[in-house]
GROMACS .gro file of C-alpha atoms in nm:
model
  195
    1MET     CA    1  -3.571   1.345  -3.927
    2SER     CA    2  -3.628   1.599  -3.692
    3GLY     CA    3  -3.939   1.431  -3.542
    4SER     CA    4  -3.788   1.078  -3.559
    5GLY     CA    5  -3.728   0.886  -3.261
    6ALA     CA    6  -3.502   0.587  -3.225
    7VAL     CA    7  -3.487   0.359  -3.537
    8PRO     CA    8  -3.386  -0.006  -3.574
    9GLY     CA    9  -2.998  -0.049  -3.674
   10PRO     CA   10  -2.851  -0.331  -3.908
   11ASP     CA   11  -2.846  -0.544  -3.612
   12GLY     CA   12  -3.223  -0.452  -3.527
   13ARG     CA   13  -3.127  -0.273  -3.212
   14LEU     CA   14  -3.271   0.080  -3.181
   15ARG     CA   15  -3.050   0.378  -3.237
   16CYS     CA   16  -3.059   0.753  -3.284
   17PRO     CA   17  -3.168   0.823  -3.639
   18TRP     CA   18  -2.858   1.028  -3.748
   19GLY     CA   19  -2.636   0.727  -3.606
   20LEU     CA   20  -2.763   0.536  -3.876
   21SER     CA   21  -2.767   0.813  -4.170
   22ALA     CA   22  -2.411   0.749  -4.284
   23GLU     CA   23  -2.215   0.453  -4.261
   24ASP     CA   24  -1.936   0.647  -4.067
   25TYR     CA   25  -2.169   0.714  -3.819
   26LEU     CA   26  -2.268   0.391  -3.671
   27ALA     CA   27  -1.938   0.332  -3.466
   28TYR     CA   28  -1.921   0.680  -3.372
   29HIS     CA   29  -2.254   0.681  -3.239
   30ASP     CA   30  -2.255   0.353  -3.048
   31GLU     CA   31  -1.898   0.380  -2.897
   32GLU     CA   32  -1.795   0.748  -2.856
   33TRP     CA   33  -2.067   1.024  -2.893
   34GLY     CA   34  -2.208   1.079  -2.545
   35ARG     CA   35  -1.931   0.893  -2.370
   36PRO     CA   36  -1.742   1.084  -2.084
   37VAL     CA   37  -1.418   1.227  -2.216
   38HIS     CA   38  -1.155   1.362  -1.985
   39GLY     CA   39  -0.800   1.499  -2.022
   40ASP     CA   40  -0.694   1.829  -2.138
   41ASP     CA   41  -0.563   1.705  -2.469
   42ALA     CA   42  -0.871   1.489  -2.526
   43LEU     CA   43  -1.103   1.773  -2.472
   44PHE     CA   44  -0.880   2.020  -2.668
   45GLU     CA   45  -0.912   1.772  -2.965
   46ARG     CA   46  -1.291   1.768  -2.927
   47LEU     CA   47  -1.319   2.141  -2.872
   48CYS     CA   48  -1.114   2.201  -3.187
   49LEU     CA   49  -1.302   1.952  -3.407
   50GLU     CA   50  -1.634   2.103  -3.287
   51ALA     CA   51  -1.511   2.446  -3.395
   52PHE     CA   52  -1.382   2.315  -3.730
   53GLN     CA   53  -1.746   2.175  -3.768
   54SER     CA   54  -1.910   2.514  -3.722
   55GLY     CA   55  -2.076   2.575  -4.058
   56LEU     CA   56  -2.048   2.210  -4.188
   57SER     CA   57  -2.175   1.872  -4.134
   58TRP     CA   58  -2.013   1.667  -3.857
   59ILE     CA   59  -1.958   1.389  -4.123
   60THR     CA   60  -1.695   1.608  -4.298
   61ILE     CA   61  -1.511   1.634  -3.961
   62LEU     CA   62  -1.543   1.275  -3.897
   63ARG     CA   63  -1.415   1.149  -4.224
   64ARG     CA   64  -1.101   1.376  -4.192
   65ARG     CA   65  -1.040   1.326  -3.829
   66GLU     CA   66  -0.713   1.121  -3.856
   67GLY     CA   67  -0.597   1.384  -4.092
   68PHE     CA   68  -0.662   1.638  -3.820
   69ARG     CA   69  -0.502   1.399  -3.581
   70THR     CA   70  -0.201   1.394  -3.786
   71ALA     CA   71  -0.175   1.753  -3.896
   72PHE     CA   72  -0.227   1.874  -3.513
   73ASP     CA   73   0.005   1.630  -3.367
   74GLY     CA   74  -0.235   1.431  -3.207
   75PHE     CA   75  -0.390   1.766  -3.068
   76ARG     CA   76  -0.141   1.773  -2.789
   77ILE     CA   77  -0.189   2.105  -2.654
   78ALA     CA   78   0.215   2.176  -2.566
   79SER     CA   79   0.303   2.056  -2.924
   80VAL     CA   80   0.054   2.275  -3.120
   81ALA     CA   81   0.112   2.566  -2.895
   82ALA     CA   82   0.485   2.533  -3.013
   83PHE     CA   83   0.353   2.557  -3.400
   84GLY     CA   84   0.524   2.840  -3.569
   85ASP     CA   85   0.455   3.035  -3.911
   86ALA     CA   86   0.584   2.718  -4.118
   87ASP     CA   87   0.312   2.490  -3.949
   88ARG     CA   88   0.056   2.744  -3.987
   89GLU     CA   89   0.136   2.762  -4.388
   90ARG     CA   90   0.170   2.363  -4.366
   91LEU     CA   91  -0.183   2.333  -4.225
   92LEU     CA   92  -0.331   2.572  -4.484
   93LEU     CA   93  -0.204   2.365  -4.749
   94ASP     CA   94  -0.295   2.017  -4.595
   95GLU     CA   95  -0.588   1.861  -4.798
   96GLY     CA   96  -0.642   1.614  -4.516
   97ILE     CA   97  -0.792   1.876  -4.296
   98ILE     CA   98  -1.057   2.187  -4.336
   99ARG     CA   99  -0.825   2.488  -4.426
  100ASN     CA  100  -1.008   2.750  -4.301
  101ARG     CA  101  -0.751   3.025  -4.219
  102ALA     CA  102  -0.965   3.150  -3.921
  103LYS     CA  103  -1.020   2.832  -3.759
  104ILE     CA  104  -0.667   2.725  -3.789
  105ASP     CA  105  -0.550   3.043  -3.628
  106ALA     CA  106  -0.791   2.988  -3.357
  107THR     CA  107  -0.682   2.642  -3.276
  108LEU     CA  108  -0.308   2.763  -3.239
  109ALA     CA  109  -0.406   3.055  -3.039
  110ASN     CA  110  -0.619   2.831  -2.813
  111ALA     CA  111  -0.334   2.595  -2.786
  112ARG     CA  112  -0.085   2.888  -2.681
  113LEU     CA  113  -0.354   3.001  -2.431
  114LEU     CA  114  -0.392   2.650  -2.281
  115ALA     CA  115  -0.065   2.579  -2.257
  116GLU     CA  116  -0.045   2.834  -1.979
  117TRP     CA  117  -0.324   2.658  -1.792
  118SER     CA  118  -0.248   2.433  -1.486
  119PRO     CA  119  -0.281   2.041  -1.580
  120GLY     CA  120  -0.639   1.948  -1.567
  121GLU     CA  121  -0.778   2.291  -1.550
  122LEU     CA  122  -0.961   2.268  -1.904
  123ASP     CA  123  -1.104   1.940  -1.787
  124GLU     CA  124  -1.227   2.101  -1.455
  125LEU     CA  125  -1.387   2.414  -1.634
  126ILE     CA  126  -1.560   2.213  -1.886
  127TRP     CA  127  -1.719   1.952  -1.672
  128SER     CA  128  -1.809   2.213  -1.398
  129TYR     CA  129  -2.071   2.295  -1.653
  130ALA     CA  130  -2.222   1.929  -1.687
  131PRO     CA  131  -2.599   1.983  -1.606
  132ASP     CA  132  -2.786   1.724  -1.358
  133PRO     CA  133  -2.838   1.401  -1.534
  134GLU     CA  134  -3.180   1.417  -1.379
  135GLY     CA  135  -3.261   1.745  -1.458
  136ARG     CA  136  -3.381   1.673  -1.815
  137PRO     CA  137  -3.566   1.360  -1.922
  138ALA     CA  138  -3.420   1.173  -2.228
  139PRO     CA  139  -3.529   1.288  -2.565
  140ARG     CA  140  -3.780   1.075  -2.724
  141THR     CA  141  -3.730   1.241  -3.074
  142LEU     CA  142  -3.459   1.450  -3.236
  143ALA     CA  143  -3.699   1.747  -3.212
  144GLU     CA  144  -3.657   1.706  -2.828
  145VAL     CA  145  -3.281   1.765  -2.847
  146PRO     CA  146  -3.197   2.155  -2.814
  147ALA     CA  147  -2.905   2.314  -3.004
  148VAL     CA  148  -2.815   2.551  -2.714
  149THR     CA  149  -2.899   2.540  -2.340
  150ASP     CA  150  -2.853   2.785  -2.039
  151GLU     CA  151  -2.528   2.550  -1.951
  152SER     CA  152  -2.387   2.566  -2.285
  153THR     CA  153  -2.440   2.941  -2.322
  154ALA     CA  154  -2.266   2.958  -1.966
  155LEU     CA  155  -1.971   2.736  -2.081
  156SER     CA  156  -1.908   2.921  -2.395
  157LYS     CA  157  -1.909   3.266  -2.218
  158ALA     CA  158  -1.643   3.133  -1.946
  159LEU     CA  159  -1.428   2.997  -2.244
  160LYS     CA  160  -1.440   3.298  -2.403
  161LYS     CA  161  -1.375   3.528  -2.105
  162ARG     CA  162  -1.065   3.307  -2.067
  163GLY     CA  163  -0.964   3.401  -2.409
  164LEU     CA  164  -1.071   3.093  -2.604
  165ARG     CA  165  -1.193   3.142  -2.957
  166PHE     CA  166  -1.462   2.973  -3.206
  167ILE     CA  167  -1.667   2.862  -2.914
  168GLY     CA  168  -2.038   2.980  -2.936
  169PRO     CA  169  -2.288   2.827  -2.742
  170THR     CA  170  -2.397   2.607  -3.010
  171THR     CA  171  -2.046   2.474  -3.051
  172ALA     CA  172  -2.046   2.454  -2.671
  173TYR     CA  173  -2.334   2.241  -2.681
  174ALA     CA  174  -2.211   2.005  -2.932
  175LEU     CA  175  -1.913   1.965  -2.739
  176MET     CA  176  -2.119   1.878  -2.424
  177GLN     CA  177  -2.297   1.629  -2.634
  178ALA     CA  178  -1.981   1.458  -2.776
  179CYS     CA  179  -1.800   1.438  -2.460
  180GLY     CA  180  -2.055   1.314  -2.245
  181LEU     CA  181  -2.150   1.623  -2.026
  182VAL     CA  182  -2.507   1.534  -2.166
  183ASP     CA  183  -2.673   1.231  -2.281
  184ASP     CA  184  -2.881   1.323  -2.584
  185HIS     CA  185  -2.916   0.979  -2.715
  186MET     CA  186  -3.296   0.861  -2.758
  187ALA     CA  187  -3.460   0.740  -2.486
  188ASP     CA  188  -3.501   0.413  -2.663
  189CYS     CA  189  -3.140   0.410  -2.817
  190VAL     CA  190  -2.931   0.105  -2.734
  191ALA     CA  191  -2.617   0.366  -2.659
  192ARG     CA  192  -2.832   0.556  -2.414
  193GLY     CA  193  -2.648   0.568  -2.057
  194GLY     CA  194  -2.333   0.420  -2.219
  195ASN     CA  195  -2.488   0.105  -2.265
   0.00000   0.00000   0.00000
């Protein structure tokens, strides 16, 4: 599929091939992925989900997203920052999420750290790494979509320097794609530019 460009969906409109690879992807592709996300809690959720996705397919996370939201109290930073040992143990036993100890610990540590930041600080930091949208042409095939960019590497370094965990350059780029800092929908995709 890496050489694929946009393909017709069930309604005949062109979409990114991955958006049609599983039924769960269609709404996510059309309504969420690549759309601007703002707000510290909303960005914290995406940061956490991208970290949990590391080493797994996104569909695994997407299918468990409601379980994650329930387990992590809607990803409200202040709430997750207050989680204690009993919450950690509960999360390690929760079949509705990915029960990876390192990723759970990183989520809790990141929440505690972010709870000390000023309101809007996470949003401002992440969005400060959004590249100029005119700086790169729209991809025509999946092969033209990078896994890492200079901006994602810089964002990863900035977040790590501030103490956040589980946010390498590839994860940072996936975050940038999911949250609309970049628009990696195919040039002919119906969802390109938030259409």
